[in-house]
Tab-separated table of C-alpha atoms and ligand atoms in Angstrom:
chain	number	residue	atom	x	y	z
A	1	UNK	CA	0.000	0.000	0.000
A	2	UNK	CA	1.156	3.330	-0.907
A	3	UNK	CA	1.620	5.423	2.503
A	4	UNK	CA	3.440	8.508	0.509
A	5	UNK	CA	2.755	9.432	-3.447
A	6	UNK	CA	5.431	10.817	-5.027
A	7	UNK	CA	3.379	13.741	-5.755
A	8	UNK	CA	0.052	14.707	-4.038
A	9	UNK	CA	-2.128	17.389	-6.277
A	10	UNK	CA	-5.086	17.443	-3.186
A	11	UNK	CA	-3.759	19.258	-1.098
A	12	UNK	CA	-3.503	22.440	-3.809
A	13	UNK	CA	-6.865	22.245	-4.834
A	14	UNK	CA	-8.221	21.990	-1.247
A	15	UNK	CA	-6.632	24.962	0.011
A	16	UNK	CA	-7.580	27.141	-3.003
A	17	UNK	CA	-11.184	25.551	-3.680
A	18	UNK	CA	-12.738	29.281	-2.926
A	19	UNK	CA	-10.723	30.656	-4.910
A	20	UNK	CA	-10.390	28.179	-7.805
A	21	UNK	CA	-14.193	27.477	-7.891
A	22	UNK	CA	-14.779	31.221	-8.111
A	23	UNK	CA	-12.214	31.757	-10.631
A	24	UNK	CA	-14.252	29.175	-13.101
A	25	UNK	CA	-18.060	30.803	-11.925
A	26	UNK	CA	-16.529	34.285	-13.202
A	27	UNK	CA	-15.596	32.827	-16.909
A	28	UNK	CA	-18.502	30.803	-17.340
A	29	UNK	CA	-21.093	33.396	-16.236
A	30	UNK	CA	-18.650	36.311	-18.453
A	31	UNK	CA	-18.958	33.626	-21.798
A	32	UNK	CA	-15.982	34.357	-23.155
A	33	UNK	CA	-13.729	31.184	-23.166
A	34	UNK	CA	-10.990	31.434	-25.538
A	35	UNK	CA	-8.429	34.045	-25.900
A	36	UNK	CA	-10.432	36.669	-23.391
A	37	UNK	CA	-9.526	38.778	-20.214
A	38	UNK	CA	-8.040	35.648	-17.890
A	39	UNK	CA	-5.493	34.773	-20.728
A	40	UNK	CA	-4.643	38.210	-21.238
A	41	UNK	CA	-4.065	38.684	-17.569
A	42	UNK	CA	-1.975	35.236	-17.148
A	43	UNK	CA	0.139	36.581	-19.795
A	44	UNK	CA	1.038	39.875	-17.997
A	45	UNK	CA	1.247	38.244	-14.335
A	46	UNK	CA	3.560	35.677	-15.749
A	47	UNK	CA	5.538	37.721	-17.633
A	48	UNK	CA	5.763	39.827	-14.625
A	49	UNK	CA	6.605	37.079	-12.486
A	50	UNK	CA	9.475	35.855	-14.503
A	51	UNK	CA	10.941	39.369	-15.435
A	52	UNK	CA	10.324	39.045	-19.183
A	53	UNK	CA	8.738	41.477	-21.652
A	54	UNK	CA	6.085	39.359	-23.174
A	55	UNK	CA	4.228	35.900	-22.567
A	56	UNK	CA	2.191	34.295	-24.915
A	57	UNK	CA	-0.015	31.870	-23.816
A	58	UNK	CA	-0.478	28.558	-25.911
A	59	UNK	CA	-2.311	25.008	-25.687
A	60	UNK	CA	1.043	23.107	-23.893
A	61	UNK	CA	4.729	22.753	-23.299
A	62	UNK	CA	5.075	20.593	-26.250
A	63	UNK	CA	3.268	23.430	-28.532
A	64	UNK	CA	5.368	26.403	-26.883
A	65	UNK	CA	8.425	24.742	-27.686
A	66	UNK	CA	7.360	24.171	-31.132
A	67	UNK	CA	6.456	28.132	-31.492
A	68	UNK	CA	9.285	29.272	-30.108
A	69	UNK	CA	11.718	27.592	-32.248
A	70	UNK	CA	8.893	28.318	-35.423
A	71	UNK	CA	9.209	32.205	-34.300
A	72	UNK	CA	12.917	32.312	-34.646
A	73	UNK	CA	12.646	30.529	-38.207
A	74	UNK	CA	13.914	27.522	-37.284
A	75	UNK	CA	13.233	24.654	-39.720
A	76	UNK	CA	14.853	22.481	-41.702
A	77	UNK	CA	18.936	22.283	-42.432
A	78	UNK	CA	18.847	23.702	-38.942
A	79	UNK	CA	20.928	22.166	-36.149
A	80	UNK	CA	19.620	22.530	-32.665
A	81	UNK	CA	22.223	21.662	-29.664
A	82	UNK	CA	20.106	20.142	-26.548
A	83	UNK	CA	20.652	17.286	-24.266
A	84	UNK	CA	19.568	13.571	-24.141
A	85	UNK	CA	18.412	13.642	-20.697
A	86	UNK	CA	14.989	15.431	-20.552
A	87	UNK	CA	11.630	14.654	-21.766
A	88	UNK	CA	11.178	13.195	-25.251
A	89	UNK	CA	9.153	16.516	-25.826
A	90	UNK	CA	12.412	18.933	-26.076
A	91	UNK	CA	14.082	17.001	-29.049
A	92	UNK	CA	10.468	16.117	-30.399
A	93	UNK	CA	9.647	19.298	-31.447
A	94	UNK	CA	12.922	20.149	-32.820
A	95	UNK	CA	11.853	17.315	-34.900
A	96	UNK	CA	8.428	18.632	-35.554
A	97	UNK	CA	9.710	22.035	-37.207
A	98	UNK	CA	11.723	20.384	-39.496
A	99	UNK	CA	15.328	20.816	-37.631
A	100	UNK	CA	17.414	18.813	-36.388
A	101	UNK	CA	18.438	17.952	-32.818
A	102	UNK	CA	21.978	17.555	-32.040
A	103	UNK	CA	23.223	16.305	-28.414
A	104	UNK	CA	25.259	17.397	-25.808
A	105	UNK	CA	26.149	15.139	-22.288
A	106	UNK	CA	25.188	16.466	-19.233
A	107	UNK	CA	26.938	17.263	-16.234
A	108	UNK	CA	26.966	14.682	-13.579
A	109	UNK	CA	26.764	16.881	-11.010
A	110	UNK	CA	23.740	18.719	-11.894
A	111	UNK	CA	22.016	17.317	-14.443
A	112	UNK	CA	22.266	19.702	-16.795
A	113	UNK	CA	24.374	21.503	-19.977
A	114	UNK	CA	27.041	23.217	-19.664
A	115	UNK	CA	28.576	26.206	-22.389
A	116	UNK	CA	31.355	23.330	-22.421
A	117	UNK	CA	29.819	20.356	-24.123
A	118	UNK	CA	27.315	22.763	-26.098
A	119	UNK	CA	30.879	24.665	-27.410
A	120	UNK	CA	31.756	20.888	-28.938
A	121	UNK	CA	28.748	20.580	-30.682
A	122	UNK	CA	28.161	23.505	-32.427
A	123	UNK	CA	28.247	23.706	-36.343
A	124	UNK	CA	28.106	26.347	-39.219
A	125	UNK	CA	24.531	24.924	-39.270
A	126	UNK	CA	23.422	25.312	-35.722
A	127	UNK	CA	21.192	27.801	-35.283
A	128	UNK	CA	20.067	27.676	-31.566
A	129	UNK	CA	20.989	26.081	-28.215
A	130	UNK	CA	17.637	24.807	-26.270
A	131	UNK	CA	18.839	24.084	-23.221
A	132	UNK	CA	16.715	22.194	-20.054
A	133	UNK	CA	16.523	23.027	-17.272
A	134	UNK	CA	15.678	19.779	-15.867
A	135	UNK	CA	13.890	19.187	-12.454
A	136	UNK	CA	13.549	22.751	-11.373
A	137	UNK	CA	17.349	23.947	-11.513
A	138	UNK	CA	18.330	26.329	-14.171
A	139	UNK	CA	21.572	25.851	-16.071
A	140	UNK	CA	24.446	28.378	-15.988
A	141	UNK	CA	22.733	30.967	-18.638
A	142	UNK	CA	26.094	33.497	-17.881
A	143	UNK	CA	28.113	30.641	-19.735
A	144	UNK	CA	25.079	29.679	-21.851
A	145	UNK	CA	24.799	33.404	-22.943
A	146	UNK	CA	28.480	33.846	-23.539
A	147	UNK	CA	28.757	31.483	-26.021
A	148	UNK	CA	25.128	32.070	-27.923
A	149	UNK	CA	26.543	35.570	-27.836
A	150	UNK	CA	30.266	34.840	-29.382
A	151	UNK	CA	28.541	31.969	-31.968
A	152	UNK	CA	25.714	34.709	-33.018
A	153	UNK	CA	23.300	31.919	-32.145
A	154	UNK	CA	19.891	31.827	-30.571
A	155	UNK	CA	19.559	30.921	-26.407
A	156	UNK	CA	16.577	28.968	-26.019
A	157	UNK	CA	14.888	27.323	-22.968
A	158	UNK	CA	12.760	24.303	-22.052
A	159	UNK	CA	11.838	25.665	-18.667
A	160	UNK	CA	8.471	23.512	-18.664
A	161	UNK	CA	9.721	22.079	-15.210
A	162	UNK	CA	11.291	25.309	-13.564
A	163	UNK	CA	9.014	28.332	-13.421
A	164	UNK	CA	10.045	30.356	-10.626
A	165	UNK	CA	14.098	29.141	-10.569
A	166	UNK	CA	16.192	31.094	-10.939
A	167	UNK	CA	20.193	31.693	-12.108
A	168	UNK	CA	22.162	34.387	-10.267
A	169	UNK	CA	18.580	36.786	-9.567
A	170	UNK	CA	17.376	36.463	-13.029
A	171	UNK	CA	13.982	34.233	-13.555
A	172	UNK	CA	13.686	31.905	-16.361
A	173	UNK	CA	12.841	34.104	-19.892
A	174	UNK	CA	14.838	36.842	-18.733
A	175	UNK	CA	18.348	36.393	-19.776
A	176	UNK	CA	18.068	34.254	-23.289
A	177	UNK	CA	15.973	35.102	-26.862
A	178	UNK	CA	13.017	32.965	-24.818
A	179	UNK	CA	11.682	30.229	-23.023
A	180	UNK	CA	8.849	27.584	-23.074
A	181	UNK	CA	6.501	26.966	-20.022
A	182	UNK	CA	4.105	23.766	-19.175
A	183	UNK	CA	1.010	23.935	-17.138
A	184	UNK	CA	0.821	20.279	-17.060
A	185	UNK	CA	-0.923	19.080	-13.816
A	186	UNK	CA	2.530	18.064	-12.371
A	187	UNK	CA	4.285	20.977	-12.972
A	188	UNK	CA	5.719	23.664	-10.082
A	189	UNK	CA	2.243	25.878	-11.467
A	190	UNK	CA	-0.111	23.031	-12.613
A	191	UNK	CA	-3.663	23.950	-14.775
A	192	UNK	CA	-6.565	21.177	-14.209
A	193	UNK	CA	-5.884	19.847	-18.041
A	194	UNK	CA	-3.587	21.233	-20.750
A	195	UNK	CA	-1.463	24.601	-21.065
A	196	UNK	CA	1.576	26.165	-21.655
A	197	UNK	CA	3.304	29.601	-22.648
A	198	UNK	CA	6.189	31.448	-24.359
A	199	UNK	CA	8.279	34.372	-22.733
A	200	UNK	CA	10.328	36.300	-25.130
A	201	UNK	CA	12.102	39.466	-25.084
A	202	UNK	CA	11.727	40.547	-28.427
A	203	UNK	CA	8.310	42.268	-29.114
A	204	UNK	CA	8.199	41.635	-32.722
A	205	UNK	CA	8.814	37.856	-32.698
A	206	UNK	CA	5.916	37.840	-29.320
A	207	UNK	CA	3.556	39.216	-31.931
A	208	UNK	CA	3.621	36.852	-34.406
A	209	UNK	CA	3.715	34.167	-31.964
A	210	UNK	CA	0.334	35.581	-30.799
A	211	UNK	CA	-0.249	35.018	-34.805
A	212	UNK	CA	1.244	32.103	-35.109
A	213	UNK	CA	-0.907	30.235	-32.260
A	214	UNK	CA	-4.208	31.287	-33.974
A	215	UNK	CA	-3.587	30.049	-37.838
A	216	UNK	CA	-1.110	33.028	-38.624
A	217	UNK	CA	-4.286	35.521	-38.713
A	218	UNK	CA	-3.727	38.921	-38.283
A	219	UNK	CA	-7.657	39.581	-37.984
A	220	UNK	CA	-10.577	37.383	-38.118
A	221	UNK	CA	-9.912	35.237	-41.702
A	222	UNK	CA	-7.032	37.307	-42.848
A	223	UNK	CA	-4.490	35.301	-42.760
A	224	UNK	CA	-1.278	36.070	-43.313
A	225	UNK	CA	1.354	33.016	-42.553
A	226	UNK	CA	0.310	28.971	-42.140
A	227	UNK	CA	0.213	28.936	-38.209
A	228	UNK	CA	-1.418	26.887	-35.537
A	229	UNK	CA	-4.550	26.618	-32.754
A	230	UNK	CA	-2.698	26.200	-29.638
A	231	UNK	CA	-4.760	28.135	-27.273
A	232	UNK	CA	-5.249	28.498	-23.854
A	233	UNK	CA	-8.691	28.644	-22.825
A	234	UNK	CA	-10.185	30.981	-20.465
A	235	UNK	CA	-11.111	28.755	-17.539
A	236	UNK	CA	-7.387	27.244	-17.221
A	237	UNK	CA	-6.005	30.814	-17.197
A	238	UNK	CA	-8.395	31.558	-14.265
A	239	UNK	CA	-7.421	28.743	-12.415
A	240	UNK	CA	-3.435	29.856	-13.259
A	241	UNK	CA	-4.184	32.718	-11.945
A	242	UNK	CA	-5.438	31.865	-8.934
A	243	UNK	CA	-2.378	29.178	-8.414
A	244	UNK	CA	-0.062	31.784	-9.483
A	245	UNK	CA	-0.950	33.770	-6.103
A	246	UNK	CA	0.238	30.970	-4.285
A	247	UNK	CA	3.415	29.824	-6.142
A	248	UNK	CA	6.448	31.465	-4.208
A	249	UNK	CA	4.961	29.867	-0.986
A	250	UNK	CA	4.575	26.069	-2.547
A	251	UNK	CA	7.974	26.832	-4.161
A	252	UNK	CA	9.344	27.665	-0.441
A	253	UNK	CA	7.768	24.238	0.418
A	254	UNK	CA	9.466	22.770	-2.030
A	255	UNK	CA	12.862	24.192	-1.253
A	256	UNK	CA	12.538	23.675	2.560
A	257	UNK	CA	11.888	19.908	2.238
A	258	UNK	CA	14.760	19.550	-0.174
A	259	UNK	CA	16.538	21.038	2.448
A	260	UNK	CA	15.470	18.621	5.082
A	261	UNK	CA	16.585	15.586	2.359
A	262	UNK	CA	19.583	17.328	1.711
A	263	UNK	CA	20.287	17.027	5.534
A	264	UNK	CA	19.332	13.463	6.151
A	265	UNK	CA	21.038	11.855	3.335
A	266	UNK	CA	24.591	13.984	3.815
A	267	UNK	CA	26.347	11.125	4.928
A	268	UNK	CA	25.332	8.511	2.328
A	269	UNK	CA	26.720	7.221	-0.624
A	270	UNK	CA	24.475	9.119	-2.665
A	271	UNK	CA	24.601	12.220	-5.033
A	272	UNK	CA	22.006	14.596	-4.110
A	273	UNK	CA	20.916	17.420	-6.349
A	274	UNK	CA	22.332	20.095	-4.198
A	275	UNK	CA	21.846	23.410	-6.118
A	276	UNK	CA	24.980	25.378	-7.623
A	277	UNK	CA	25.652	28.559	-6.085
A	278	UNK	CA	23.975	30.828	-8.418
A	279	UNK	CA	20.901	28.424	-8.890
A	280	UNK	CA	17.326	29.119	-7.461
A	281	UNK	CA	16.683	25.145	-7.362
A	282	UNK	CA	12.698	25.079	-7.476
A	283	UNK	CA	12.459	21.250	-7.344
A	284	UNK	CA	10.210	19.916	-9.588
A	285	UNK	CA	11.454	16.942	-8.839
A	286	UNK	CA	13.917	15.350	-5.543
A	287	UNK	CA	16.248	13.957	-7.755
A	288	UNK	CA	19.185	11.183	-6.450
A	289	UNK	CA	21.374	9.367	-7.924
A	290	UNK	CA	22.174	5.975	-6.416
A	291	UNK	CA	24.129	3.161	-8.192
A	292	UNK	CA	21.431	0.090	-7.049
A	293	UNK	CA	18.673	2.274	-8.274
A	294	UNK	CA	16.424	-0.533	-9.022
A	295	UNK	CA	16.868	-1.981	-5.305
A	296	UNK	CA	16.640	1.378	-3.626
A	297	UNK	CA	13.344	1.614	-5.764
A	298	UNK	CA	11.761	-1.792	-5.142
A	299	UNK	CA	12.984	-0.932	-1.567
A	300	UNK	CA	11.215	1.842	-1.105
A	301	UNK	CA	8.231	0.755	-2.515
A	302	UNK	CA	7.833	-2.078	-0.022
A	303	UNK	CA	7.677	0.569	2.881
A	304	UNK	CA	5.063	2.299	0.997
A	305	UNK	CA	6.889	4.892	-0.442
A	306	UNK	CA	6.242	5.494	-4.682
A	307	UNK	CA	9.017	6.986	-6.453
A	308	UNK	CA	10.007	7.910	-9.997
A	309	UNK	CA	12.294	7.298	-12.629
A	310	UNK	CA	13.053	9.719	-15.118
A	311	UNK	CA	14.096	9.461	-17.471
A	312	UNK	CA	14.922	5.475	-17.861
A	313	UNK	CA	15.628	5.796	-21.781
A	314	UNK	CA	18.141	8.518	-22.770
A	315	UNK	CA	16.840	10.832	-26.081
A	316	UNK	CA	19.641	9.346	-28.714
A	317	UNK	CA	18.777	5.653	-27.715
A	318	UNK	CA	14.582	6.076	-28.364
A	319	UNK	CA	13.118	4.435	-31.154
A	320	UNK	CA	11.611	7.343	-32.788
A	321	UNK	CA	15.062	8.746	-32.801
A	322	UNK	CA	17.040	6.513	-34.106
A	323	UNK	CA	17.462	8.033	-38.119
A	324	UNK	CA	19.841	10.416	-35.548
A	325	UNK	CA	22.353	7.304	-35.580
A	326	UNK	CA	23.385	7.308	-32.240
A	327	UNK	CA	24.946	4.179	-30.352
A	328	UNK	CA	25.260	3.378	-26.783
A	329	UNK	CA	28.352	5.025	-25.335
A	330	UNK	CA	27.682	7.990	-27.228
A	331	UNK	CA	26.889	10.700	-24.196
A	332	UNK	CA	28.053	8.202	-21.226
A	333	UNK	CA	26.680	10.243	-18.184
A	334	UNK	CA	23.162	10.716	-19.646
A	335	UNK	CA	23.281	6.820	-19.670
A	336	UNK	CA	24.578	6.533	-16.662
A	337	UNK	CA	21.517	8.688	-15.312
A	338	UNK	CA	18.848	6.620	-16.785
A	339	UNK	CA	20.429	4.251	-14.670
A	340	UNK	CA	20.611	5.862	-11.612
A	341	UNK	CA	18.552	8.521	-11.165
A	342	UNK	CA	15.847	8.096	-8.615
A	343	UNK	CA	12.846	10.843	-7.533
A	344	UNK	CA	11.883	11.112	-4.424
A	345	UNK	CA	8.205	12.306	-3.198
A	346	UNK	CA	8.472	15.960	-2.551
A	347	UNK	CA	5.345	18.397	-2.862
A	348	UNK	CA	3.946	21.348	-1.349
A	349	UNK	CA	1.523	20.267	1.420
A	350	UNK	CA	3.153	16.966	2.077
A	351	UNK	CA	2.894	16.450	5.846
A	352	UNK	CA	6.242	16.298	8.129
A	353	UNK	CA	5.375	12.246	8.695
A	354	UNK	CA	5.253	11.770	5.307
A	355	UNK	CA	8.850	13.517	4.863
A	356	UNK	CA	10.136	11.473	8.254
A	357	UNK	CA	8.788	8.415	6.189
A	358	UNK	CA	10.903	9.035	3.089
A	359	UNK	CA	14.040	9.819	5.335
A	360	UNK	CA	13.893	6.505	6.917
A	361	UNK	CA	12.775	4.721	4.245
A	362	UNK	CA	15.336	5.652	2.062
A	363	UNK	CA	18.238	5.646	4.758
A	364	UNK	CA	17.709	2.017	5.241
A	365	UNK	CA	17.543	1.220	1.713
A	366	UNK	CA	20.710	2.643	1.190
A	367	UNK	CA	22.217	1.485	4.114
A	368	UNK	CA	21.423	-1.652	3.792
A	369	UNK	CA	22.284	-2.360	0.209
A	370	UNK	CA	25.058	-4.764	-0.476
A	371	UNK	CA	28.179	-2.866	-2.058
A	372	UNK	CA	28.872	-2.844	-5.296
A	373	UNK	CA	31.999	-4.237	-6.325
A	374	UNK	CA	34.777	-2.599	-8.039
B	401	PLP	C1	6.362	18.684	-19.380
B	401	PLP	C2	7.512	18.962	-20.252
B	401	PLP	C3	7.353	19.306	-21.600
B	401	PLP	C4	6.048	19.272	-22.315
B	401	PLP	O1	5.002	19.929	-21.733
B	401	PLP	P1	3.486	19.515	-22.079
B	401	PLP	O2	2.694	20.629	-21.479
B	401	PLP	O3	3.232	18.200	-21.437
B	401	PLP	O4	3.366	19.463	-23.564
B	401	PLP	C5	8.487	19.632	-22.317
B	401	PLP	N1	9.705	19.592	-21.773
B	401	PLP	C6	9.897	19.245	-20.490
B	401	PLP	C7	11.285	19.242	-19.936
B	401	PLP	C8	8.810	18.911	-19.693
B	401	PLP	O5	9.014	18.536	-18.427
């Protein structure tokens, strides 16, 4: 029986069911439920938030990332530089516009690229770096920048799982040509279905985006490029908006029981995704990495405690991926991570027993794990 989830949604929608349920009585008695005043809102309280000119709210992550690359003319004979250890839906829509994705390893340490490994990687034909910033920790956009800067290439981000992060004060959006945002359920700021949104700087490339998201029309059936419906509707952005009030307190949840794990587990033979020094770690996700991963997991789950895996399959070694021709052994530590890399339940709300649970739970696992040799 499962005593603690690995994530716990409840407990968000309890606390803000006033709020939330008033939010959705105001759109449906206003009848106005796509592209109206709540959308329009979102857009300026999120672009706010993050400390970026313009937000453009679409359907999902998957469609924002699509859009953003689309509103910087990438396409085909385009190389974009991201890495192999993040969800399919970075290097799938790379695919999807035509370009293609070319890989980078990660650092062990955090997870993430660094202006190092992108430097290798970069062509006469890349055009843009997308970089992830996986599990709620931003990469080092100083370094990132740097080197879009010297290369004259675009800085793009996948920040689906890190709204609110941060890298040395600045917020994700706010230091690269733009970034891509999920309202998935599970994300850090979660809508009750589907949703996602752009940040750019540039005003000119936000406005066609807003053209680009509703079949390139400039005015009702005047149409003036091929574009898209990715749209989000008006009772998601009230919810968002509602959520959004109470982000920076779940976030300070978050960070305070990472803190806690970060404590418990010092002395193990674990890595622990400690955040670097400039990093506003927002954890989307606890994220370990333990050798016996498998064990640890099935070991955990006979206390009662569900955890997660991601990603077990590294981007270059999918199926749908292989015309890229990669091999095993290609980018070692992103293998290595599907491997290894173990999330543990962490979520606003979740109840100090719960965290006490996890912390001996997983001590014991650990601790009680035969070495590995060698
Ligand atoms: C969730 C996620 C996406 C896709 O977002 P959807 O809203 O599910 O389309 C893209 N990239 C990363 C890293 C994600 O975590």
């Amino acid at each position: 029986m499962i005593q603690v989830p690995l994530l716990d949604l409840s407990y968000q929608w309890r606390s803000e069911k006033d709020h939330l349920l008033a939010s959705v009585e105001r759109v449906l008695e206003r009848g106005q439920y796509i592209l109206g005043p709540e959308v329009r809102a979102l857009e300026q309280e999120i672009a706010a938030y993050c400390g970026v000119g313009h937000a453009v709210a679409v359907g999902n992550g998957t469609d924002a990332l699509i859009l953003l690359l689309k509103a910087f003319d990438i396409g085909p004979g385009d190389e974009v530089i991201t890495t192999p250890f993040t969800f399919f839906a970075t290097a799938e829509a790379i695919v999807q516009v035509g370009a293609t994705p070319v890989f980078a390893d990660v650092d062990p340490a955090t997870y993430l690229l660094t202006a190092a490994a992108v430097e290798k990687r970069i062509t006469a034909r890349t055009k843009a770096i997308l970089v992830v910033h996986l599990f709620g920790q931003m990469a080092d956009m100083t370094e990132l920048g740097r080197l879009a800067e010297a290369h004259r290439i675009h800085l793009l981000e996948d920040a689906c799982q890190s709204i609110g992060a941060a890298w040395d004060g600045h917020g994700v959006g706010s230091q690269s040509d733009g970034a891509a945002l999920s309202f998935f359920p599970t994300k850090n700021l979660g809508a009750y279905g589907d949703g996602g949104m752009v940040l750019m700087r540039d005003e000119d490339r936000a406005l066609r985006l807003r053209r680009l998201r509703v079949h390139g029309s400039v005015a009702k059936y005047v149409h003036q490029e091929i574009g898209w419906n990715s749209r989000l509707d008006e009772l998601q952005a009230a919810m968002l908006r509602v959520k959004l009030q109470r982000l920076d307190a779940w976030t300070n949840e978050r960070i305070a029981i990472a803190q806690c794990y970060h404590a418990a587990f010092a002395d193990l033979p674990v890595h622990l995704p400690r955040p670097a020094a400039m990093a506003r770690h927002v954890y989307h996700l606890y994220t370990v990495t333990v050798p016996q991963r498998d064990q640890v997991q099935r070991a955990l789950a006979e206390d009662g405690i569900q955890t997660g895996v991601y990603y077990p399959i590294p981007l270059h070694l999918q199926e749908a991926l292989r015309s890229l021709g990669h091999q095993p052994g290609d980018f070692p530590v992103s293998e290595q991570l599907a491997q290894q890399a173990l999330s543990l339940p962490l979520y606003p709300g979740m109840e100090g027993w719960r965290q006490d649970a996890v912390i001996r739970a997983f001590r014991k696992a650990v601790l009680t794990l035969p070495k590995v040799q060698g």
